[in-house]
CSV table of C-alpha atoms and ligand atoms in Angstrom, one decimal:
chain,number,residue,atom,x,y,z
U,1,MET,CA,-64.4,-196.7,-13.9
U,2,CYS,CA,-61.1,-195.2,-15.0
U,3,GLY,CA,-59.5,-191.9,-16.6
U,4,ILE,CA,-60.9,-188.6,-17.6
U,5,VAL,CA,-59.0,-185.8,-18.8
U,6,GLY,CA,-59.8,-182.4,-20.0
U,7,TYR,CA,-58.3,-179.3,-21.3
U,8,ILE,CA,-59.0,-175.6,-22.3
U,9,GLY,CA,-57.0,-172.9,-22.3
U,10,LYS,CA,-53.9,-171.5,-24.1
U,11,ARG,CA,-51.7,-174.1,-24.5
U,12,GLN,CA,-51.8,-176.8,-27.0
U,13,ALA,CA,-53.8,-179.2,-25.7
U,14,ALA,CA,-52.7,-182.8,-26.8
U,15,PRO,CA,-49.7,-182.8,-24.6
U,16,VAL,CA,-51.4,-181.8,-21.6
U,17,LEU,CA,-54.1,-184.6,-22.0
U,18,LEU,CA,-51.3,-187.2,-23.0
U,19,ASP,CA,-49.5,-186.1,-19.7
U,20,GLY,CA,-52.7,-186.5,-17.8
U,21,LEU,CA,-53.5,-189.6,-19.0
U,22,ARG,CA,-49.9,-191.1,-18.2
U,23,ARG,CA,-50.4,-189.9,-14.5
U,24,LEU,CA,-53.7,-191.7,-14.7
U,25,GLU,CA,-52.2,-195.2,-15.9
U,26,TYR,CA,-51.2,-196.3,-12.6
U,27,ARG,CA,-55.3,-197.2,-12.0
U,28,GLY,CA,-54.9,-199.8,-15.0
U,29,TYR,CA,-56.9,-199.6,-18.1
U,30,ASP,CA,-57.1,-201.4,-21.7
U,31,SER,CA,-57.1,-198.5,-24.2
U,32,SER,CA,-57.1,-194.8,-24.6
U,33,GLY,CA,-58.3,-192.0,-26.7
U,34,MET,CA,-58.5,-188.1,-27.1
U,35,SER,CA,-60.8,-185.7,-29.3
U,36,VAL,CA,-59.5,-182.1,-29.8
U,37,ILE,CA,-60.9,-179.1,-31.7
U,38,GLY,CA,-58.7,-177.4,-34.0
U,39,GLY,CA,-57.3,-175.9,-37.2
U,40,ILE,CA,-55.4,-178.1,-39.6
U,41,ILE,CA,-52.0,-177.0,-39.9
U,42,SER,CA,-49.5,-178.4,-42.5
U,43,MET,CA,-46.8,-179.1,-39.8
U,44,ASN,CA,-47.0,-181.8,-37.0
U,45,PHE,CA,-48.8,-180.0,-34.4
U,46,ALA,CA,-46.0,-180.9,-31.8
U,47,GLN,CA,-43.5,-178.9,-33.4
U,48,CYS,CA,-45.9,-175.9,-34.2
U,49,GLY,CA,-46.3,-173.2,-31.8
U,50,LYS,CA,-49.8,-171.8,-33.8
U,51,LEU,CA,-53.1,-171.9,-32.0
U,52,PRO,CA,-56.4,-172.3,-33.8
U,53,ASN,CA,-57.4,-168.6,-33.5
U,54,GLU,CA,-54.4,-168.1,-35.5
U,55,ILE,CA,-55.0,-170.5,-38.3
U,56,GLY,CA,-58.8,-169.2,-38.8
U,57,ASP,CA,-62.0,-170.9,-38.3
U,58,ASN,CA,-61.5,-173.9,-40.3
U,59,LEU,CA,-61.9,-175.8,-37.2
U,60,LYS,CA,-62.2,-179.8,-36.7
U,61,MET,CA,-62.9,-182.1,-34.5
U,62,GLU,CA,-60.1,-184.7,-34.7
U,63,THR,CA,-60.3,-188.2,-32.6
U,64,VAL,CA,-57.9,-190.6,-31.8
U,65,LYS,CA,-58.2,-193.9,-30.2
U,66,ALA,CA,-55.8,-196.6,-29.3
U,67,THR,CA,-56.2,-200.2,-28.1
U,68,GLY,CA,-53.3,-200.9,-25.4
U,69,LYS,CA,-51.0,-198.5,-23.8
U,70,VAL,CA,-50.9,-194.6,-23.9
U,71,ALA,CA,-47.6,-194.9,-25.6
U,72,MET,CA,-49.6,-196.4,-28.4
U,73,LEU,CA,-52.3,-193.3,-28.7
U,74,GLU,CA,-49.3,-191.0,-28.6
U,75,ALA,CA,-47.6,-192.9,-31.6
U,76,LYS,CA,-50.9,-192.2,-33.4
U,77,ILE,CA,-50.9,-188.7,-32.0
U,78,GLY,CA,-47.8,-187.8,-33.5
U,79,ASN,CA,-49.1,-188.1,-36.9
U,80,MET,CA,-51.8,-185.6,-36.5
U,81,ASN,CA,-51.7,-182.3,-38.1
U,82,ILE,CA,-54.2,-180.2,-35.9
U,83,SER,CA,-53.5,-177.2,-33.6
U,84,SER,CA,-55.7,-177.1,-30.7
U,85,THR,CA,-56.1,-175.8,-27.3
U,86,ILE,CA,-59.5,-177.3,-26.5
U,87,GLY,CA,-59.6,-181.5,-25.4
U,88,ILE,CA,-60.8,-184.2,-23.9
U,89,ALA,CA,-59.3,-187.6,-23.1
U,90,HIS,CA,-59.9,-190.8,-21.6
U,91,THR,CA,-58.4,-194.4,-20.2
U,92,ARG,CA,-61.1,-197.1,-20.6
U,93,TRP,CA,-61.6,-199.9,-18.5
U,94,ALA,CA,-64.2,-202.0,-20.5
U,95,THR,CA,-67.5,-202.6,-19.0
U,96,HIS,CA,-69.6,-202.9,-22.2
U,97,GLY,CA,-67.7,-204.4,-25.3
U,98,LYS,CA,-64.7,-205.7,-25.6
U,99,PRO,CA,-61.4,-203.6,-25.5
U,100,CYS,CA,-60.8,-202.3,-29.0
U,101,ASP,CA,-60.3,-199.1,-31.0
U,102,GLU,CA,-64.0,-199.0,-31.7
U,103,ASN,CA,-65.1,-199.3,-28.2
U,104,SER,CA,-62.4,-196.9,-26.9
U,105,HIS,CA,-63.6,-193.3,-26.0
U,106,PRO,CA,-64.1,-190.3,-26.8
U,107,HIS,CA,-67.2,-191.5,-28.9
U,108,THR,CA,-69.0,-189.4,-31.5
U,109,ASP,CA,-72.6,-188.4,-32.7
U,110,CYS,CA,-73.2,-189.4,-36.0
U,111,THR,CA,-71.9,-186.4,-37.7
U,112,GLY,CA,-68.8,-186.6,-35.8
U,113,ASN,CA,-69.2,-182.9,-34.1
U,114,ILE,CA,-70.0,-184.1,-30.7
U,115,SER,CA,-67.5,-185.8,-28.4
U,116,VAL,CA,-67.9,-187.7,-25.3
U,117,VAL,CA,-65.7,-189.3,-22.8
U,118,HIS,CA,-67.3,-191.7,-20.1
U,119,ASN,CA,-66.5,-192.9,-16.9
U,120,GLY,CA,-69.5,-195.3,-15.1
U,121,ILE,CA,-72.1,-197.3,-16.5
U,122,ILE,CA,-75.5,-196.1,-18.4
U,123,GLU,CA,-77.7,-198.7,-17.0
U,124,ASN,CA,-80.8,-197.9,-19.3
U,125,TYR,CA,-78.6,-197.6,-22.7
U,126,GLN,CA,-80.2,-200.4,-24.6
U,127,GLU,CA,-83.6,-198.6,-24.2
U,128,LEU,CA,-81.9,-195.4,-25.1
U,129,LYS,CA,-80.0,-196.9,-28.0
U,130,LYS,CA,-83.1,-198.4,-29.7
U,131,GLN,CA,-85.1,-195.2,-29.4
U,132,LEU,CA,-82.2,-193.5,-31.1
U,133,ILE,CA,-81.5,-195.9,-33.8
U,134,LYS,CA,-85.7,-195.7,-34.6
U,135,LYS,CA,-84.8,-192.2,-35.1
U,136,GLY,CA,-82.1,-193.0,-37.8
U,137,HIS,CA,-79.2,-192.5,-35.4
U,138,LYS,CA,-75.8,-195.3,-36.2
U,139,PHE,CA,-74.1,-196.7,-33.6
U,140,SER,CA,-70.5,-197.4,-34.1
U,141,SER,CA,-69.4,-199.2,-30.9
U,142,GLU,CA,-70.8,-201.8,-28.4
U,143,THR,CA,-70.4,-199.4,-25.5
U,144,ASP,CA,-73.3,-198.0,-23.2
U,145,SER,CA,-71.2,-194.7,-23.5
U,146,GLU,CA,-72.1,-194.2,-27.0
U,147,VAL,CA,-75.5,-193.1,-26.5
U,148,VAL,CA,-74.8,-189.9,-24.8
U,149,ALA,CA,-73.1,-188.5,-27.6
U,150,HIS,CA,-76.0,-189.1,-29.6
U,151,LEU,CA,-78.9,-188.0,-27.3
U,152,ILE,CA,-76.8,-184.8,-27.0
U,153,GLU,CA,-77.1,-184.6,-31.0
U,154,GLU,CA,-80.9,-185.5,-30.9
U,155,PHE,CA,-81.3,-182.6,-28.5
U,156,SER,CA,-79.1,-180.3,-30.2
U,157,LYS,CA,-81.6,-180.2,-33.0
U,158,LYS,CA,-83.6,-177.8,-31.1
U,159,HIS,CA,-81.6,-176.7,-28.0
U,160,ASP,CA,-77.9,-175.0,-27.5
U,161,PHE,CA,-75.2,-177.0,-26.1
U,162,ARG,CA,-76.0,-176.6,-22.8
U,163,SER,CA,-79.4,-177.4,-22.7
U,164,ALA,CA,-79.1,-180.3,-25.4
U,165,VAL,CA,-76.4,-181.8,-22.5
U,166,LEU,CA,-79.0,-181.2,-19.6
U,167,ASN,CA,-81.6,-182.6,-21.3
U,168,SER,CA,-79.8,-185.8,-22.0
U,169,LEU,CA,-78.7,-186.2,-18.7
U,170,LYS,CA,-82.5,-186.3,-17.5
U,171,LEU,CA,-82.9,-189.5,-19.4
U,172,ILE,CA,-79.8,-191.1,-18.4
U,173,ARG,CA,-80.2,-194.0,-15.2
U,174,GLY,CA,-76.4,-195.0,-13.9
U,175,THR,CA,-73.2,-193.5,-13.3
U,176,TYR,CA,-71.4,-190.9,-14.8
U,177,GLY,CA,-68.1,-188.6,-14.9
U,178,LEU,CA,-68.8,-187.1,-18.7
U,179,ALA,CA,-66.8,-184.6,-20.5
U,180,ILE,CA,-68.1,-183.5,-23.7
U,181,LEU,CA,-67.2,-181.4,-26.7
U,182,ASN,CA,-69.0,-180.0,-29.5
U,183,ARG,CA,-67.5,-178.5,-32.6
U,184,ASP,CA,-70.1,-176.0,-33.1
U,185,TYR,CA,-69.0,-174.4,-29.5
U,186,PRO,CA,-65.3,-174.7,-30.0
U,187,ASP,CA,-64.4,-172.6,-27.0
U,188,GLN,CA,-66.8,-174.9,-24.5
U,189,MET,CA,-66.5,-178.0,-22.6
U,190,ILE,CA,-69.0,-179.7,-20.7
U,191,VAL,CA,-68.6,-181.8,-18.0
U,192,ALA,CA,-71.0,-183.7,-15.6
U,193,ARG,CA,-70.8,-186.1,-12.6
U,194,LEU,CA,-73.1,-188.5,-10.8
U,195,GLY,CA,-71.4,-191.1,-9.1
U,196,SER,CA,-68.1,-190.9,-10.8
U,197,PRO,CA,-65.5,-188.5,-9.6
U,198,LEU,CA,-64.8,-185.4,-11.6
U,199,ILE,CA,-62.6,-182.5,-10.3
U,200,LEU,CA,-61.8,-179.1,-11.8
U,201,GLY,CA,-58.5,-177.4,-11.9
U,202,VAL,CA,-58.5,-173.5,-12.1
U,203,GLY,CA,-55.6,-171.8,-13.5
U,204,LYS,CA,-55.2,-168.5,-15.1
U,205,ASP,CA,-57.4,-168.6,-18.2
U,206,GLU,CA,-56.7,-172.5,-18.4
U,207,PHE,CA,-58.8,-175.2,-16.8
U,208,VAL,CA,-58.1,-179.1,-16.4
U,209,VAL,CA,-60.7,-181.4,-15.5
U,210,ALA,CA,-59.9,-184.6,-14.6
U,211,SER,CA,-61.3,-187.9,-12.7
U,212,ASP,CA,-58.2,-187.7,-10.3
U,213,ALA,CA,-56.2,-184.9,-8.9
U,214,SER,CA,-52.8,-186.6,-10.0
U,215,ALA,CA,-53.7,-185.5,-13.6
U,216,ILE,CA,-54.2,-181.7,-12.4
U,217,VAL,CA,-51.7,-180.8,-9.6
U,218,GLN,CA,-48.6,-180.4,-12.1
U,219,TYR,CA,-50.7,-177.4,-13.7
U,220,MET,CA,-52.6,-175.8,-10.8
U,221,LYS,CA,-53.2,-176.0,-7.2
U,222,LYS,CA,-56.6,-174.3,-7.3
U,223,VAL,CA,-59.6,-176.8,-7.6
U,224,VAL,CA,-63.1,-177.2,-7.5
U,225,TYR,CA,-64.9,-180.8,-6.3
U,226,LEU,CA,-67.7,-181.3,-8.3
U,227,GLU,CA,-70.7,-183.0,-6.4
U,228,ASP,CA,-73.4,-185.5,-8.0
U,229,GLY,CA,-75.8,-184.0,-10.0
U,230,GLU,CA,-73.2,-180.8,-11.0
U,231,VAL,CA,-72.5,-179.7,-14.7
U,232,ALA,CA,-69.8,-177.2,-15.4
U,233,ILE,CA,-69.7,-175.4,-18.5
U,234,ILE,CA,-66.5,-174.1,-18.9
U,235,THR,CA,-65.2,-171.8,-21.4
U,236,SER,CA,-60.9,-170.6,-21.7
U,237,ASP,CA,-62.6,-167.3,-19.7
U,238,GLY,CA,-64.3,-169.0,-16.6
U,239,TYR,CA,-66.8,-171.8,-15.6
U,240,ASP,CA,-70.5,-172.1,-14.2
U,241,VAL,CA,-71.7,-174.9,-12.2
U,242,VAL,CA,-75.3,-175.7,-12.3
U,243,ASN,CA,-77.5,-178.5,-11.6
U,244,ILE,CA,-79.4,-180.7,-14.1
U,245,LYS,CA,-82.6,-177.9,-13.9
U,246,ASN,CA,-79.6,-175.3,-14.7
U,247,LYS,CA,-79.9,-173.8,-11.6
U,248,GLN,CA,-76.6,-172.0,-10.6
U,249,ILE,CA,-74.5,-173.4,-7.8
U,250,GLU,CA,-71.8,-171.3,-6.0
U,251,LYS,CA,-69.0,-173.5,-5.6
U,252,LYS,CA,-65.8,-173.2,-3.2
U,253,ILE,CA,-62.2,-173.2,-4.7
U,254,ASN,CA,-60.1,-175.7,-2.6
U,255,LEU,CA,-56.2,-175.8,-2.7
U,256,LEU,CA,-54.5,-179.3,-3.3
U,257,ASP,CA,-52.6,-180.0,-0.7
U,258,TRP,CA,-50.0,-182.9,-2.7
U,259,ASP,CA,-47.0,-181.3,-4.7
U,260,ILE,CA,-45.7,-182.9,-7.9
U,261,GLU,CA,-42.9,-184.7,-6.2
U,262,GLN,CA,-45.3,-187.0,-4.1
U,263,ALA,CA,-47.0,-187.6,-7.4
U,264,GLN,CA,-44.1,-189.0,-9.0
U,265,LYS,CA,-41.6,-192.2,-8.7
U,266,ASN,CA,-38.4,-190.3,-7.2
U,267,GLY,CA,-36.0,-192.9,-8.7
U,268,PHE,CA,-37.9,-195.9,-7.4
U,269,LEU,CA,-38.7,-198.6,-10.0
U,270,HIS,CA,-42.6,-198.3,-9.1
U,271,PHE,CA,-44.8,-196.7,-7.1
U,272,MET,CA,-45.4,-199.5,-4.4
U,273,LEU,CA,-41.8,-199.6,-3.9
U,274,LYS,CA,-41.5,-195.9,-3.4
U,275,GLU,CA,-44.8,-195.9,-1.2
U,276,ALA,CA,-43.5,-199.0,0.8
U,277,PHE,CA,-40.5,-197.0,1.6
U,278,GLU,CA,-42.5,-193.6,2.4
U,279,GLN,CA,-44.3,-195.6,5.6
U,280,PRO,CA,-41.9,-194.6,8.4
U,281,GLU,CA,-42.9,-191.1,7.5
U,282,SER,CA,-46.5,-191.5,6.3
U,283,VAL,CA,-47.4,-193.4,10.0
U,284,LYS,CA,-45.5,-190.6,11.6
U,285,ASN,CA,-48.0,-188.1,9.7
U,286,ALA,CA,-50.8,-190.0,10.7
U,287,MET,CA,-50.3,-190.0,14.3
U,288,ARG,CA,-48.5,-186.2,14.2
U,289,GLY,CA,-50.0,-183.8,16.8
U,290,ARG,CA,-52.8,-186.4,17.3
U,291,PHE,CA,-51.9,-187.4,20.9
U,292,SER,CA,-50.9,-186.6,24.2
U,293,LYS,CA,-48.2,-189.2,26.1
U,294,THR,CA,-48.7,-187.3,29.7
U,295,HIS,CA,-52.6,-187.8,29.7
U,296,GLY,CA,-52.4,-190.9,27.6
U,297,LEU,CA,-55.1,-189.3,25.3
U,298,ALA,CA,-55.8,-189.5,21.5
U,299,ARG,CA,-56.4,-185.7,20.1
U,300,LEU,CA,-58.3,-186.3,17.0
U,301,GLY,CA,-59.3,-182.7,15.4
U,302,GLY,CA,-61.5,-184.3,12.9
U,303,LEU,CA,-64.1,-185.7,15.5
U,304,ARG,CA,-64.2,-182.5,17.8
U,305,TYR,CA,-67.7,-181.7,16.8
U,306,VAL,CA,-69.1,-185.2,17.6
U,307,GLU,CA,-67.3,-186.0,20.4
U,308,LYS,CA,-70.4,-186.0,22.8
U,309,LYS,CA,-72.0,-188.2,20.4
U,310,LEU,CA,-69.0,-190.5,20.3
U,311,LYS,CA,-69.3,-190.9,23.7
U,312,ASN,CA,-72.8,-192.2,23.7
U,313,ILE,CA,-72.4,-194.9,20.8
U,314,ASN,CA,-72.3,-198.4,21.6
U,315,ARG,CA,-71.8,-199.9,18.2
U,316,ILE,CA,-69.8,-199.3,15.4
U,317,ILE,CA,-70.1,-200.8,11.8
U,318,ILE,CA,-66.9,-200.2,9.7
U,319,VAL,CA,-67.7,-200.3,5.9
U,320,SER,CA,-64.9,-200.5,3.2
U,321,CYS,CA,-63.6,-202.3,0.6
U,322,GLY,CA,-60.3,-204.3,-0.7
U,323,THR,CA,-57.5,-203.6,1.3
U,324,SER,CA,-59.4,-201.1,3.8
U,325,TYR,CA,-61.7,-203.9,4.7
U,326,TYR,CA,-58.5,-205.8,6.2
U,327,ALA,CA,-57.6,-202.5,8.1
U,328,GLY,CA,-61.2,-202.6,9.5
U,329,LEU,CA,-60.7,-206.0,10.6
U,330,ILE,CA,-57.8,-204.8,12.6
U,331,GLY,CA,-59.7,-202.1,14.0
U,332,GLU,CA,-62.5,-204.5,15.0
U,333,TYR,CA,-60.2,-206.4,17.2
U,334,LEU,CA,-58.5,-202.9,18.7
U,335,ILE,CA,-61.7,-201.2,19.1
U,336,GLU,CA,-63.6,-204.0,20.9
U,337,GLU,CA,-60.4,-204.6,23.0
U,338,TYR,CA,-59.4,-201.5,24.1
U,339,ALA,CA,-62.5,-199.5,23.8
U,340,GLY,CA,-65.2,-202.3,24.8
U,341,ILE,CA,-67.8,-201.4,22.0
U,342,SER,CA,-68.9,-204.1,19.7
U,343,VAL,CA,-67.5,-203.7,16.2
U,344,GLU,CA,-68.9,-205.4,12.9
U,345,VAL,CA,-66.6,-205.3,9.5
U,346,GLU,CA,-69.0,-205.1,6.4
U,347,TYR,CA,-67.9,-205.3,2.8
U,348,ALA,CA,-69.6,-202.1,1.5
U,349,SER,CA,-70.8,-203.6,-1.3
U,350,GLU,CA,-72.8,-205.9,0.8
U,351,PHE,CA,-74.0,-203.2,3.4
U,352,ARG,CA,-75.5,-200.8,0.8
U,353,TYR,CA,-78.0,-203.4,-0.6
U,354,ARG,CA,-79.0,-205.3,2.8
U,355,LYS,CA,-81.3,-203.9,5.3
U,356,PRO,CA,-79.0,-202.8,8.2
U,357,ILE,CA,-80.4,-202.4,11.7
U,358,LEU,CA,-79.0,-198.9,12.5
U,359,ASP,CA,-80.0,-196.2,15.5
U,360,LYS,CA,-78.8,-193.1,17.0
U,361,ARG,CA,-75.9,-195.2,19.0
U,362,THR,CA,-74.6,-196.8,15.9
U,363,ALA,CA,-71.6,-195.2,14.2
U,364,VAL,CA,-70.6,-196.3,10.8
U,365,ILE,CA,-67.2,-195.8,9.9
U,366,ALA,CA,-65.9,-195.6,6.2
U,367,ILE,CA,-62.3,-196.5,5.3
U,368,SER,CA,-61.1,-195.3,1.7
U,369,GLN,CA,-57.8,-194.3,0.7
U,370,SER,CA,-59.4,-192.4,-2.2
U,371,GLY,CA,-62.6,-191.1,-0.8
U,372,GLU,CA,-64.3,-192.1,-4.1
U,373,THR,CA,-64.7,-196.0,-3.8
U,374,ALA,CA,-68.3,-195.9,-5.0
U,375,ASP,CA,-69.8,-199.0,-2.8
U,376,THR,CA,-68.2,-197.4,0.6
U,377,LEU,CA,-69.9,-194.0,-0.6
U,378,ALA,CA,-73.1,-195.7,-1.2
U,379,ALA,CA,-73.1,-197.7,2.0
U,380,ILE,CA,-72.1,-194.3,3.9
U,381,ARG,CA,-75.5,-192.3,2.3
U,382,GLU,CA,-77.5,-195.5,3.5
U,383,ALA,CA,-76.3,-195.1,6.9
U,384,LYS,CA,-76.9,-191.3,6.8
U,385,LEU,CA,-80.4,-191.8,5.8
U,386,LYS,CA,-81.1,-194.3,8.4
U,387,GLY,CA,-79.8,-191.9,11.3
U,388,ALA,CA,-76.4,-193.2,12.1
U,389,LEU,CA,-73.4,-191.2,12.7
U,390,THR,CA,-70.9,-191.3,10.0
U,391,LEU,CA,-67.1,-191.1,10.0
U,392,GLY,CA,-64.6,-191.1,7.6
U,393,ILE,CA,-61.0,-192.5,7.7
U,394,ILE,CA,-59.7,-191.0,4.2
U,395,ASN,CA,-56.3,-190.4,2.5
U,396,THR,CA,-57.5,-188.0,-0.3
U,397,VAL,CA,-58.5,-184.4,1.1
U,398,GLY,CA,-61.5,-183.0,0.0
U,399,SER,CA,-63.0,-186.5,-1.5
U,400,THR,CA,-66.5,-187.2,-1.6
U,401,ILE,CA,-66.8,-189.5,1.3
U,402,ALA,CA,-64.7,-187.1,3.0
U,403,ARG,CA,-66.9,-184.2,2.4
U,404,GLU,CA,-70.3,-186.6,3.3
U,405,THR,CA,-69.5,-188.1,6.2
U,406,ASP,CA,-70.3,-186.2,9.5
U,407,ALA,CA,-67.1,-186.0,11.1
U,408,GLY,CA,-63.3,-187.9,10.0
U,409,VAL,CA,-59.9,-188.0,10.4
U,410,TYR,CA,-57.8,-187.8,7.5
U,411,ASN,CA,-54.4,-190.2,6.9
U,412,HIS,CA,-51.9,-187.4,5.6
U,413,ALA,CA,-50.2,-190.3,3.9
U,414,GLY,CA,-49.8,-188.3,0.5
U,415,PRO,CA,-51.1,-189.7,-3.0
U,416,GLU,CA,-51.0,-193.8,-3.4
U,417,MET,CA,-50.4,-194.7,-6.7
U,418,GLY,CA,-49.9,-198.4,-6.4
U,419,VAL,CA,-53.1,-200.3,-6.8
U,420,ALA,CA,-51.9,-202.5,-4.1
U,421,SER,CA,-52.2,-200.4,-0.9
U,422,THR,CA,-49.1,-200.1,1.2
U,423,LYS,CA,-48.6,-196.8,3.2
U,424,ALA,CA,-52.2,-196.0,3.1
U,425,PHE,CA,-53.1,-199.0,4.8
U,426,THR,CA,-50.2,-198.7,7.5
U,427,SER,CA,-51.6,-195.2,8.1
U,428,GLN,CA,-55.3,-196.2,8.5
U,429,LEU,CA,-54.2,-199.0,11.1
U,430,THR,CA,-52.4,-195.8,13.0
U,431,ILE,CA,-55.6,-193.9,12.9
U,432,LEU,CA,-57.5,-197.1,14.2
U,433,THR,CA,-55.1,-197.4,17.0
U,434,LEU,CA,-56.0,-193.8,17.8
U,435,LEU,CA,-59.1,-194.0,17.6
U,436,ALA,CA,-59.6,-197.0,20.0
U,437,VAL,CA,-57.4,-195.0,22.5
U,438,PHE,CA,-59.8,-192.0,22.0
U,439,LEU,CA,-63.0,-193.8,22.0
U,440,GLY,CA,-61.3,-196.2,25.1
U,441,ARG,CA,-60.3,-193.1,27.2
U,442,GLN,CA,-63.8,-191.8,26.8
U,443,ARG,CA,-64.7,-195.2,28.7
U,444,ASP,CA,-63.2,-197.1,30.9
U,445,MET,CA,-59.5,-197.2,29.8
U,446,SER,CA,-57.1,-196.4,32.4
U,447,LEU,CA,-54.3,-193.3,31.9
U,448,VAL,CA,-51.9,-196.1,32.4
U,449,THR,CA,-53.2,-198.4,29.5
U,450,GLY,CA,-53.5,-195.1,27.3
U,451,GLN,CA,-50.0,-194.1,27.9
U,452,ARG,CA,-48.7,-197.4,27.4
U,453,ILE,CA,-50.2,-197.5,23.8
U,454,ILE,CA,-49.5,-194.4,22.6
U,455,LYS,CA,-45.7,-195.1,23.9
U,456,GLU,CA,-45.7,-198.3,21.6
U,457,LEU,CA,-47.7,-196.5,18.7
U,458,GLU,CA,-44.8,-194.1,18.8
U,459,LYS,CA,-42.0,-196.3,17.9
U,460,ILE,CA,-43.6,-197.7,15.1
U,461,PRO,CA,-42.0,-195.7,12.3
U,462,ALA,CA,-38.5,-196.3,13.7
U,463,GLN,CA,-39.3,-200.2,13.6
U,464,ILE,CA,-40.8,-199.9,9.8
U,465,GLU,CA,-37.5,-198.3,9.2
U,466,THR,CA,-35.6,-201.2,10.7
U,467,ILE,CA,-37.4,-203.5,8.8
U,468,LEU,CA,-37.2,-201.3,5.2
U,469,LYS,CA,-33.3,-201.7,5.8
U,470,GLN,CA,-33.3,-205.3,5.4
U,471,ASN,CA,-35.1,-204.7,1.9
U,472,ARG,CA,-32.1,-206.7,0.4
U,473,GLU,CA,-32.9,-209.8,2.3
U,474,ILE,CA,-36.5,-209.4,1.9
U,475,LYS,CA,-35.9,-209.2,-2.1
U,476,LYS,CA,-33.8,-212.3,-1.6
U,477,ILE,CA,-36.7,-214.4,0.2
U,478,ALA,CA,-39.5,-212.8,-2.3
U,479,THR,CA,-37.6,-214.1,-5.4
U,480,LYS,CA,-37.4,-217.7,-4.1
U,481,TYR,CA,-41.1,-217.9,-3.1
U,482,LYS,CA,-42.6,-215.9,-5.6
U,483,SER,CA,-43.9,-218.6,-7.5
R,1,LIG,N1,-68.8,-198.2,-19.4
R,1,LIG,C1,-68.1,-197.5,-20.4
R,1,LIG,C2,-67.7,-198.4,-21.5
R,1,LIG,O1,-67.3,-199.9,-21.0
R,1,LIG,C3,-67.0,-196.5,-19.6
R,1,LIG,C4,-65.9,-197.9,-19.0
R,1,LIG,C5,-65.0,-196.9,-17.8
R,1,LIG,O2,-65.5,-196.3,-17.1
R,1,LIG,O3,-63.6,-196.7,-18.5
R,1,LIG,O4,-66.9,-198.1,-22.2
């Protein structure tokens, strides 16, 4: 699943969208693209301050795509002579069809009036495509995603934009984050989410939609997290969130707790290096205010309401993926050794499909940096269904797993852009250590042992600093052995 950005407001959309795509580049992708609705102007739009409403209603949907880096897309967009304040953009990680211009998003319908970007997989696309071809639709890509544009086109024959989208979603099986434009509704963008994250940034008379908060934070701090099954209809004046049956949903506005500096490289060569150097601070943040040295206790505010339940559990299953899985393995040693509770660590992708034996005395802990890892989320939902207590160790405040678990502890590591985890991993270990003390002290752990572990834990940020000071030597060794 890759990146989505959408903009509607008073600014030129294309620069905002390009900027958003660049901020999503760290996730990796193979191609990118953008659609805007606007008026043709004689000058290059980037040099032109004119907005579409000043140009009249000669509106047009313009779509540009490029294989490779966002810079390639940017070069193509430079030649576009359109002024627009509404648009959608995408970085693709191909699942259906090779990476090439035709398969890049956005995908349009037969008329070119409807444009769609999609993250995820439409599982029944072959079936839908066959039906649509029978009805005369012409497809121009190998992707699963293109069916969405044609489905909406088909329903638009009898319905308005909103109903056409809702009716289409009812037929789709699979996962999606979607952003959709329709040339006949030039002041509307519709977005929908099922199993693929989408966040709506709320500004003054402008909105940015993105699959990741790092594309929003430089424009606005207020956000609405869309849940699975929710659809937002956005205009430059406001937004409506409904479910697939068009029933209104009240949404809370949240504040992003990141700032733009945190999401930039600050002079480091790349994000991973910057984040490795942030570890003394991020490990400190993971433990700040979370222990009492005198009483040898861990104080985890996020577990306050489940403290009694935690006293009664006799088994823990940690579900996670990738680097978080390795953190889980260390957590297993810590919790078994210090709290005497039996722990199993499982790949979330296995756990979600098998038949786990769970009961009220089992706690299932999800570890995830983003809080959006699809398999980990599915594992947590499965565990909940079976009556287990679910907990999260999550870095991204307000993310789906953080919201869906019964309780949890945030890492407070700040955004981690590097795909190879550094600071998120060490902050997970910090929290797992605190959790071992928390659970251990509820059971047989002595005051002295609790005090000793906390005393040692507190020394770790300074020890990390000592190691990082040797970065020149480390670099020499790395260079010598890298191959
Ligand atoms: N399944 C879609 C495709 O292959 C979307 C992939 C993505 O999430 O980037 O085009």
